[in-house]
Short mmCIF file of C-alpha atoms and ligand atoms in Angstrom, two decimals:
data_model
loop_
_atom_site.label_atom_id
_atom_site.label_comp_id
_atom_site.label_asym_id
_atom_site.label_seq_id
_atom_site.Cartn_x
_atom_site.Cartn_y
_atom_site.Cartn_z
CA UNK A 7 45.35 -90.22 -122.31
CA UNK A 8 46.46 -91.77 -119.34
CA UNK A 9 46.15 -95.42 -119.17
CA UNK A 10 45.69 -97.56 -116.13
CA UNK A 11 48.71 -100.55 -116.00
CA UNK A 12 46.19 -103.28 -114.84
CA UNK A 13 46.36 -106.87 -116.49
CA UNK A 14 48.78 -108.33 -118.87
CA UNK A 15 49.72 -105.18 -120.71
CA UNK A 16 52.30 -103.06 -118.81
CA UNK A 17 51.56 -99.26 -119.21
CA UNK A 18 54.69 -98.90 -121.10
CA UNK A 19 53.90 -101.08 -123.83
CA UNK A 20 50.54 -99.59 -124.23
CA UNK A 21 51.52 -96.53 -126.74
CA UNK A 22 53.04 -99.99 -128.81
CA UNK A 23 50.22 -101.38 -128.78
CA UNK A 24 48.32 -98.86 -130.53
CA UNK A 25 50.38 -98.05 -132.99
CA UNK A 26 50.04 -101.61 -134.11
CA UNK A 27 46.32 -101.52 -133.55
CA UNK A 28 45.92 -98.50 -136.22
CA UNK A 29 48.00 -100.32 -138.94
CA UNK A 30 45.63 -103.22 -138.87
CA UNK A 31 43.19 -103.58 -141.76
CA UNK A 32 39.88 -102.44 -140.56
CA UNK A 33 38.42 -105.75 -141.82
CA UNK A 34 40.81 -107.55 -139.93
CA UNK A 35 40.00 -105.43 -136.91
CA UNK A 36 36.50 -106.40 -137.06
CA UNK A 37 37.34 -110.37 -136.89
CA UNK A 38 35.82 -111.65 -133.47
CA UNK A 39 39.59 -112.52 -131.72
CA UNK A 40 40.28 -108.52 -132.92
CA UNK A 41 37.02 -107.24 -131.61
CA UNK A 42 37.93 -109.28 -128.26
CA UNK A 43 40.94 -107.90 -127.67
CA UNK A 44 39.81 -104.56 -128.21
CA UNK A 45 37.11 -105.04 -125.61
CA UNK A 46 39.77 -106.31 -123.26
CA UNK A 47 41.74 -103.21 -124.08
CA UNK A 48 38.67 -100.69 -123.79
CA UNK A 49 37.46 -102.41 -120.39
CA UNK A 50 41.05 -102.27 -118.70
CA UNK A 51 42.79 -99.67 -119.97
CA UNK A 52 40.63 -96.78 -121.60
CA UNK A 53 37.43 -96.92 -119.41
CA UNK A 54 38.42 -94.95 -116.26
CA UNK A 55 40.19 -92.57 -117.92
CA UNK A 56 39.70 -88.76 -118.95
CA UNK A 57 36.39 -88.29 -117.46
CA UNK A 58 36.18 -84.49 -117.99
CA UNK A 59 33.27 -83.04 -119.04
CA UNK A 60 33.18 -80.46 -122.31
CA UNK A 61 30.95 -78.38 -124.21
CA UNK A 62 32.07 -79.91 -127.61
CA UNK A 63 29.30 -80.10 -129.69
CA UNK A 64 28.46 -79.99 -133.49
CA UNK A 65 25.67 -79.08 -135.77
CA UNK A 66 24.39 -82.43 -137.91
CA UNK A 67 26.56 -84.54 -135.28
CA UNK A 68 24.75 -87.59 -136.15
CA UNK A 69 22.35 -87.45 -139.02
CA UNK A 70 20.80 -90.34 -139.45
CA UNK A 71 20.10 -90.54 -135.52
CA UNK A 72 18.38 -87.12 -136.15
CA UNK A 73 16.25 -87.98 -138.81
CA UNK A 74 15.02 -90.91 -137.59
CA UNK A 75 13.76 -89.00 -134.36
CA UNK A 76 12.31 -86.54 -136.46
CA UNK A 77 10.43 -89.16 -138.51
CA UNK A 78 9.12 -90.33 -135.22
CA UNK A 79 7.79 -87.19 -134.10
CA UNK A 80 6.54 -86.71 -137.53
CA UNK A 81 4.56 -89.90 -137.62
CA UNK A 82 3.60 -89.89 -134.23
CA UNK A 83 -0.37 -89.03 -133.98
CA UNK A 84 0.55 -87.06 -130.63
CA UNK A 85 -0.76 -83.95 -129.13
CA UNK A 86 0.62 -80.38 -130.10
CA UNK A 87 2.90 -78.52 -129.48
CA UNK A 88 5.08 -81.38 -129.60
CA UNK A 89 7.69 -80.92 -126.91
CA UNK A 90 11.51 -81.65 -127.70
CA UNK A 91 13.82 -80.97 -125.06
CA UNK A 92 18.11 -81.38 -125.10
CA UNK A 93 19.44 -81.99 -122.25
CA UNK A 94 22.93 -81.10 -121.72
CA UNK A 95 22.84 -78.93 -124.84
CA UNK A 96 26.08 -77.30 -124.31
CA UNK A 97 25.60 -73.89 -127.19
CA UNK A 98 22.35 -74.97 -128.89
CA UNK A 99 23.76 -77.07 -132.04
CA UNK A 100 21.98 -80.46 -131.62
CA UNK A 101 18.52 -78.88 -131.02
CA UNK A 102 18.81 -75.94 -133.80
CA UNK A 103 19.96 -79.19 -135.88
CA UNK A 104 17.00 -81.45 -134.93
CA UNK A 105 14.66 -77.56 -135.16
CA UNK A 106 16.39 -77.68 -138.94
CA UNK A 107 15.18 -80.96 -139.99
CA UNK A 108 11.74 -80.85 -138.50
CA UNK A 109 10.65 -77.05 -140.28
CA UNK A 110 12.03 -78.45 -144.10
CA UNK A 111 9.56 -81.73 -143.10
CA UNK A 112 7.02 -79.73 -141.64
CA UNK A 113 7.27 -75.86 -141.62
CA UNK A 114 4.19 -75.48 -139.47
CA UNK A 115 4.55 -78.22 -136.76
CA UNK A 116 4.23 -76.30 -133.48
CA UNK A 117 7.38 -77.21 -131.43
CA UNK A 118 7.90 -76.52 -127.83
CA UNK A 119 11.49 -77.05 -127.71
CA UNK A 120 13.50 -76.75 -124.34
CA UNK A 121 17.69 -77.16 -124.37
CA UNK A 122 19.00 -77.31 -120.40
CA UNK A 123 22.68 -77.24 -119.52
CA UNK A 124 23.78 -76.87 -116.47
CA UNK A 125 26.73 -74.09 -117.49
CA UNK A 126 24.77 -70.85 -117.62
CA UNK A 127 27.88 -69.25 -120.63
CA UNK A 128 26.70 -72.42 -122.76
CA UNK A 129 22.71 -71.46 -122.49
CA UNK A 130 23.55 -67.64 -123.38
CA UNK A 131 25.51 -68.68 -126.66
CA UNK A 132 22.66 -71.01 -127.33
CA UNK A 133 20.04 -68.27 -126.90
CA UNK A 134 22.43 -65.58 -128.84
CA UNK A 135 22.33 -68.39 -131.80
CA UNK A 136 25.50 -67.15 -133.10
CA UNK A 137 28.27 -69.04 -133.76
CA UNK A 138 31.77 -67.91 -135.90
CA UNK A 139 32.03 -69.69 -139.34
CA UNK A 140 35.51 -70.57 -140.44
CA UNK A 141 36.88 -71.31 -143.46
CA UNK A 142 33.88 -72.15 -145.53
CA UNK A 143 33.94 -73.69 -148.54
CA UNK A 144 31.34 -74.91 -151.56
CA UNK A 145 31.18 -78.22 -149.85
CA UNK A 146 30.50 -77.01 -146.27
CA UNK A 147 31.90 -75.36 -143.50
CA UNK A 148 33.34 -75.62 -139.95
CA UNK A 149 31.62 -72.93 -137.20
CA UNK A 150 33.76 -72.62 -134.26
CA UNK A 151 32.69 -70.80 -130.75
CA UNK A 152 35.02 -70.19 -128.53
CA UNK A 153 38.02 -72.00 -130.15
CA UNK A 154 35.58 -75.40 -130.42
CA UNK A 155 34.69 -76.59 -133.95
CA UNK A 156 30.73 -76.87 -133.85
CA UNK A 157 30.14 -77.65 -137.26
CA UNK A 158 30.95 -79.58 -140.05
CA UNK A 159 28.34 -80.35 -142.45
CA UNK A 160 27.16 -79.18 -145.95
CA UNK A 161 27.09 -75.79 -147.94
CA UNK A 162 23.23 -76.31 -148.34
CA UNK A 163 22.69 -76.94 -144.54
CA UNK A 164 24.72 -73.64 -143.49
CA UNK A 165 22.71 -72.20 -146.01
CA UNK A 166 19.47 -73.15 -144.93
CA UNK A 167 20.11 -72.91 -141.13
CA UNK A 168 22.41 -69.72 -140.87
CA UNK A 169 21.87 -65.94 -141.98
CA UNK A 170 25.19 -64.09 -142.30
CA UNK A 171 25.15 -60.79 -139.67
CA UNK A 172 26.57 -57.85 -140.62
CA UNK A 173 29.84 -58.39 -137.70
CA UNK A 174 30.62 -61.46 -139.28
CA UNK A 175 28.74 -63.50 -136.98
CA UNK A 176 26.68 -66.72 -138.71
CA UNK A 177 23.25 -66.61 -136.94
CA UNK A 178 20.93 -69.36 -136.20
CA UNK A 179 17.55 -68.51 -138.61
CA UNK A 180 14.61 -67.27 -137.05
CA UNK A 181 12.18 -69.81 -138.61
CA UNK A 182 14.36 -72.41 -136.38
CA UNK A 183 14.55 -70.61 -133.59
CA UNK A 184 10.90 -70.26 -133.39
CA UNK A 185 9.75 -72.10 -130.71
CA UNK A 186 13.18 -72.89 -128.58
CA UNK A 187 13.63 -71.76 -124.94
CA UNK A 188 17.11 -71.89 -123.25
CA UNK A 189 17.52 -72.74 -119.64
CA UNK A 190 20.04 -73.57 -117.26
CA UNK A 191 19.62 -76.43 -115.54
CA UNK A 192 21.21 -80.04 -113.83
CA UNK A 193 20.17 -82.96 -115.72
CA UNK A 194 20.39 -84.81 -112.20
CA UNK A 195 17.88 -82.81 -110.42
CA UNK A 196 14.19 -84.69 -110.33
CA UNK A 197 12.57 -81.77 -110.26
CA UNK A 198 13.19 -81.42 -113.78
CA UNK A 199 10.10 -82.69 -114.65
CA UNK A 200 8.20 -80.55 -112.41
CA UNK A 201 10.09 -77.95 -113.50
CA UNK A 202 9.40 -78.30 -117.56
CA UNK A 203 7.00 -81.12 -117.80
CA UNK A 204 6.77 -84.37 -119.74
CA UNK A 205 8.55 -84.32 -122.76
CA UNK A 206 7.51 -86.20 -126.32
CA UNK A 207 11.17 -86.38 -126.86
CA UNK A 208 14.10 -85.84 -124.39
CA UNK A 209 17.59 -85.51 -126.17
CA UNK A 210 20.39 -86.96 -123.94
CA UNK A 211 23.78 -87.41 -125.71
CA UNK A 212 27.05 -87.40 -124.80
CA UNK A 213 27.07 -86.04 -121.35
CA UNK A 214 27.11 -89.04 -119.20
CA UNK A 215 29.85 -90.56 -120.30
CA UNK A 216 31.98 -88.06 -118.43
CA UNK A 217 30.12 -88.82 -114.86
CA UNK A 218 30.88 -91.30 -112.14
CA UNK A 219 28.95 -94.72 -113.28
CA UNK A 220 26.96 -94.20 -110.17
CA UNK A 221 26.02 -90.95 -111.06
CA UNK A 222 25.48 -91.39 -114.52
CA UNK A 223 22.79 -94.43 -113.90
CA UNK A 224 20.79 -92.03 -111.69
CA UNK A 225 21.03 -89.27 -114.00
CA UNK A 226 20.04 -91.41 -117.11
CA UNK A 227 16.77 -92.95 -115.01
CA UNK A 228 16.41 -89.09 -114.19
CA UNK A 229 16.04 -88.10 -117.98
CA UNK A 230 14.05 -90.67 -119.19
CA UNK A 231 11.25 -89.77 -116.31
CA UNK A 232 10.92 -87.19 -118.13
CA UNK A 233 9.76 -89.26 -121.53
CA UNK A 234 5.90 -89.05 -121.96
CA UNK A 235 4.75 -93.01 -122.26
CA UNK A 236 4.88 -93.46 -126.34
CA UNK A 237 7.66 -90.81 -126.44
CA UNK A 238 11.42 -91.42 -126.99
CA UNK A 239 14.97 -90.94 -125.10
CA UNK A 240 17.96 -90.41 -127.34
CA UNK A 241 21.06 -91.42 -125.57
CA UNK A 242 24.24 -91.71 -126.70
CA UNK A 243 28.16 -90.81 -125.77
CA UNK A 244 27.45 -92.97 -121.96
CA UNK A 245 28.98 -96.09 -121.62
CA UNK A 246 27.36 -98.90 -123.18
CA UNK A 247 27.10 -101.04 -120.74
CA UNK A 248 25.66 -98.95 -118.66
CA UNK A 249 23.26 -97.78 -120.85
CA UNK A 250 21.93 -101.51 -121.64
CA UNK A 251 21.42 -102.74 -118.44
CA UNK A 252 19.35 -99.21 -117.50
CA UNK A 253 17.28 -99.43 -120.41
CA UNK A 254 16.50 -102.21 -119.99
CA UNK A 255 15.35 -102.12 -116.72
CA UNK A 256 13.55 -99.10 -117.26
CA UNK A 257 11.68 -101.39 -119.90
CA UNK A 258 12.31 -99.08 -122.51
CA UNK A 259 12.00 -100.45 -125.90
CA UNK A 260 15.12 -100.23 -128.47
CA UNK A 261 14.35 -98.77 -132.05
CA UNK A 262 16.34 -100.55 -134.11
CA UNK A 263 15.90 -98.62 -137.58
CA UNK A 264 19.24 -97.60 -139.08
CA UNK A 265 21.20 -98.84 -135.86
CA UNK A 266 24.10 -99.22 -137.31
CA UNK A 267 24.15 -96.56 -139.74
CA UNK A 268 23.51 -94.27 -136.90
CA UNK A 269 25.66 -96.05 -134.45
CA UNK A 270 28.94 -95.56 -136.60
CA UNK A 271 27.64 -91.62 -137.72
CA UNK A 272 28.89 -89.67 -135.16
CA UNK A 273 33.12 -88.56 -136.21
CA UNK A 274 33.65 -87.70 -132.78
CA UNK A 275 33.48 -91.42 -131.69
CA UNK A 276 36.85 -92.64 -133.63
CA UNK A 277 39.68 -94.48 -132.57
CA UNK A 278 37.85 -97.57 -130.66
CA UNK A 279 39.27 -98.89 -128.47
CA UNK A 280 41.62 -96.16 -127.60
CA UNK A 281 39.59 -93.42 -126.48
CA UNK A 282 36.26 -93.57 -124.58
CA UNK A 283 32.65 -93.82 -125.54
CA UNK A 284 34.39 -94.29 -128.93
CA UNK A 285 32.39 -96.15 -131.41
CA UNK A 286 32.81 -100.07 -130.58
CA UNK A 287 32.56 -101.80 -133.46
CA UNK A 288 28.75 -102.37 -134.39
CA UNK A 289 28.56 -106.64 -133.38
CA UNK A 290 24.98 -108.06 -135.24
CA UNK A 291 25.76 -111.23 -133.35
CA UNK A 292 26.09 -110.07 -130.00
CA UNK A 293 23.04 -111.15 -127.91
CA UNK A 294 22.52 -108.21 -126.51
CA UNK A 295 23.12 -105.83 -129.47
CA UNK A 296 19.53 -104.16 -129.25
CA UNK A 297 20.29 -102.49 -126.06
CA UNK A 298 23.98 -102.22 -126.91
CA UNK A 299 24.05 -100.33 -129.95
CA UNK A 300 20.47 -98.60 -130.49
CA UNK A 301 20.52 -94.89 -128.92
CA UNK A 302 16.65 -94.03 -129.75
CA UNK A 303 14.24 -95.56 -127.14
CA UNK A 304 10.97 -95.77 -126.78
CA UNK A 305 9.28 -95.60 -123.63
CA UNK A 306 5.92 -97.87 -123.82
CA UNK A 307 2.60 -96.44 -123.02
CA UNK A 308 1.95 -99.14 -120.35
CA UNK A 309 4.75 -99.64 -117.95
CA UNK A 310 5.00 -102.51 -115.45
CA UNK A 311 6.53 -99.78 -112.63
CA UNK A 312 7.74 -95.95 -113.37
CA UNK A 313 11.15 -95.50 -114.23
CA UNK A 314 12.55 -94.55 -110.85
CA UNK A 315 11.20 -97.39 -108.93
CA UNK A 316 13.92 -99.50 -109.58
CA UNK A 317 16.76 -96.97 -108.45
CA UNK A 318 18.26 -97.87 -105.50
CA UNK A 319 17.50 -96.51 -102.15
CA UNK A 320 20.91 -94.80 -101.88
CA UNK A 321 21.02 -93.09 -105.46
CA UNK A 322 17.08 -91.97 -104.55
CA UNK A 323 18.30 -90.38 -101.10
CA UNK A 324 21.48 -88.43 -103.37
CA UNK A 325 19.56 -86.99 -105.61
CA UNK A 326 16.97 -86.31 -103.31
CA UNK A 327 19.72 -84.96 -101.12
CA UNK A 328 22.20 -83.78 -103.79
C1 SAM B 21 29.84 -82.60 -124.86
S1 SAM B 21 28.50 -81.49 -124.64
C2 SAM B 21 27.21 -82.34 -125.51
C3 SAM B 21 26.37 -81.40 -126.30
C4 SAM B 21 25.26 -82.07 -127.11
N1 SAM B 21 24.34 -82.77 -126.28
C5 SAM B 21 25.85 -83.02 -128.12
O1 SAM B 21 25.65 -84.23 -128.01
O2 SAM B 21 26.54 -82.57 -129.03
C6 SAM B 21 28.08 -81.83 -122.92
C7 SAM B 21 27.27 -80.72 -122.28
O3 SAM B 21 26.60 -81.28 -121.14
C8 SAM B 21 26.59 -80.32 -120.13
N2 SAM B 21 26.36 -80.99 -118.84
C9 SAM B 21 27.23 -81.74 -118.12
N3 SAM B 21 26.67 -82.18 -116.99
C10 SAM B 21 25.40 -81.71 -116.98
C11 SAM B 21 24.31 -81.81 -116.09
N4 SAM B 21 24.43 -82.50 -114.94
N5 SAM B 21 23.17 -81.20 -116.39
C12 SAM B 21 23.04 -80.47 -117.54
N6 SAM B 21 24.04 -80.33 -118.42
C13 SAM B 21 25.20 -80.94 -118.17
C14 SAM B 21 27.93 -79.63 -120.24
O4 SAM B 21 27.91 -78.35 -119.62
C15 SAM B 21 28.12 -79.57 -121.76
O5 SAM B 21 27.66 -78.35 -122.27
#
């Protein structure tokens, strides 16, 4: 990663630096002068760096952050079909994932579920549903398309989600694929929402980070427009600050079950402060740690102004205008 050589640390000393870092004691690390200076670190050194977009992705990324928005949608008294969509779902493995969970609660829910990315290659792997398994093994396995590792989870889960082809192939189960429609698409186009509708649950993760800050903001307020009142935005993998300060002036409301258990769940978000949109340590204390930490929103049923009201008059003409 290429570091910036702003502030007291010279560039050179940097690669020091973190060698130091990973020797510390993680309890140590989590002391309030440590979690300081990694913020110092994150905010002048790692933040504008490698902002390059990918279609890493895995099944069961985050589980806990999965089942909770499935026991939403389970306990929500809402109309039918209830309608899920991904956005930025690179080749299908968070929505077949969240498609898993919600048939073992409730085989017969109907499900409208919609995954948009905006690389056309990523939708037809997603719509194939079949992925490469590689070395699997009685206590899971690790699927890999096109050289990227999609999966890592347990035997039981490949078993339940994945039929073995004849080629070799692992496919994606026709009971969860019932009811999921692939489509290419730019999560920064408003007409999304004319285009697909009002969603019960929009899926946002880990495809903002990579964008301009500018672009990102106006992209997030784009995605949660498309959040029926009462229904929730998952978003995760943007930069935190960032996402606070947006959801909370879109007025959506954090759900703070499991936070932190689903804050620290995803593996892809090691090595804080060192690489970005990695996992900050979770901070109980911090006065803002609601809107900080919590990725599951809520958008209320009575709103004091819709979301994009509050954009401002230059990020409404872009992506207007794009
Ligand atoms: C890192 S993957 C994330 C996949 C999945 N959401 C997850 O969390 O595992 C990011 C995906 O977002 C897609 N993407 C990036 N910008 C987008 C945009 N403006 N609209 C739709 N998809 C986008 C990329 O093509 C890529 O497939």
């Amino acid at each position: 990663m290429e570091m910036h050589s702003k502030g007291p640390l010279a560039a050179p000393l940097l690669p020091l630096v973190r060698t130091i870092w990973r020797r510390i004691p993680t309890t140590l690390r989590a002391t309030r002068p440590m979690r300081r200076l990694g913020m110092a670190i994150y905010d002048r050194y790692v933040r504008h760096t490698d902002r390059c977009q990918s279609h890493y992705t895995w099944f069961l990324r985050n589980p806990p952050q999965l089942a909770l928005v499935a026991d939403l949608i389970l306990t929500a008294q809402g109309r039918t079909p209830v309608r899920v969509m991904s956005v930025g779902c690179s080749v299908g493995a968070e929505l077949y994932s969240l498609m898993w969970l919600l048939r073992r609660l409730k085989p017969d829910l109907a499900i409208d579920a919609r995954g948009v990315d905006v690389v056309p290659e990523a939708i037809a792997v997603a719509r194939q549903a079949s992925y490469r398994l590689e070395a699997p093994s009685s206590t899971g396995g690790t699927l890999w398309v096109d050289g990227a590792r999609v999966l890592s989870t347990s035997a039981q889960a490949v078993e339940e989600m994945f039929e073995l082809c004849p080629d070799g192939a692992w496919r994606v189960r026709d009971y969860i694929r019932r009811g999921t429609t692939w489509h290419v698409g730019d999560a920064t186009d408003p007409g999304l929402v004319e285009s697909h509708g009002l969603q019960d649950v929009v899926l946002a993760c880990n495809f903002l980070g990579p964008m301009e800050p500018e672009m990102a903001e106006a992209c997030l307020r784009n995605v949660a427009s498309m959040v029926e009142p009462g229904g929730y935005l998952v978003v995760d993998g943007v930069d935190l600050d960032l996402r606070a300060r947006v959801v909370r002036d879109l007025g959506l409301l954090p759900i703070t079950e499991d936070a932190r258990h689903i804050h620290e769940a995803d593996p892809s978000k090691q090595d804080w402060p060192w690489t970005r949109w990695s996992m900050e340590p979770f901070d109980a204390s911090h006065p803002d740690w609601a809107f900080r930490y919590v990725t599951v929103f809520q958008r209320p049923m009575l709103e004091r102004s819709g979301p994009r009201a509050s954009l401002a008059p230059e990020v409404q003409a872009r992506l207007a205008d794009p």
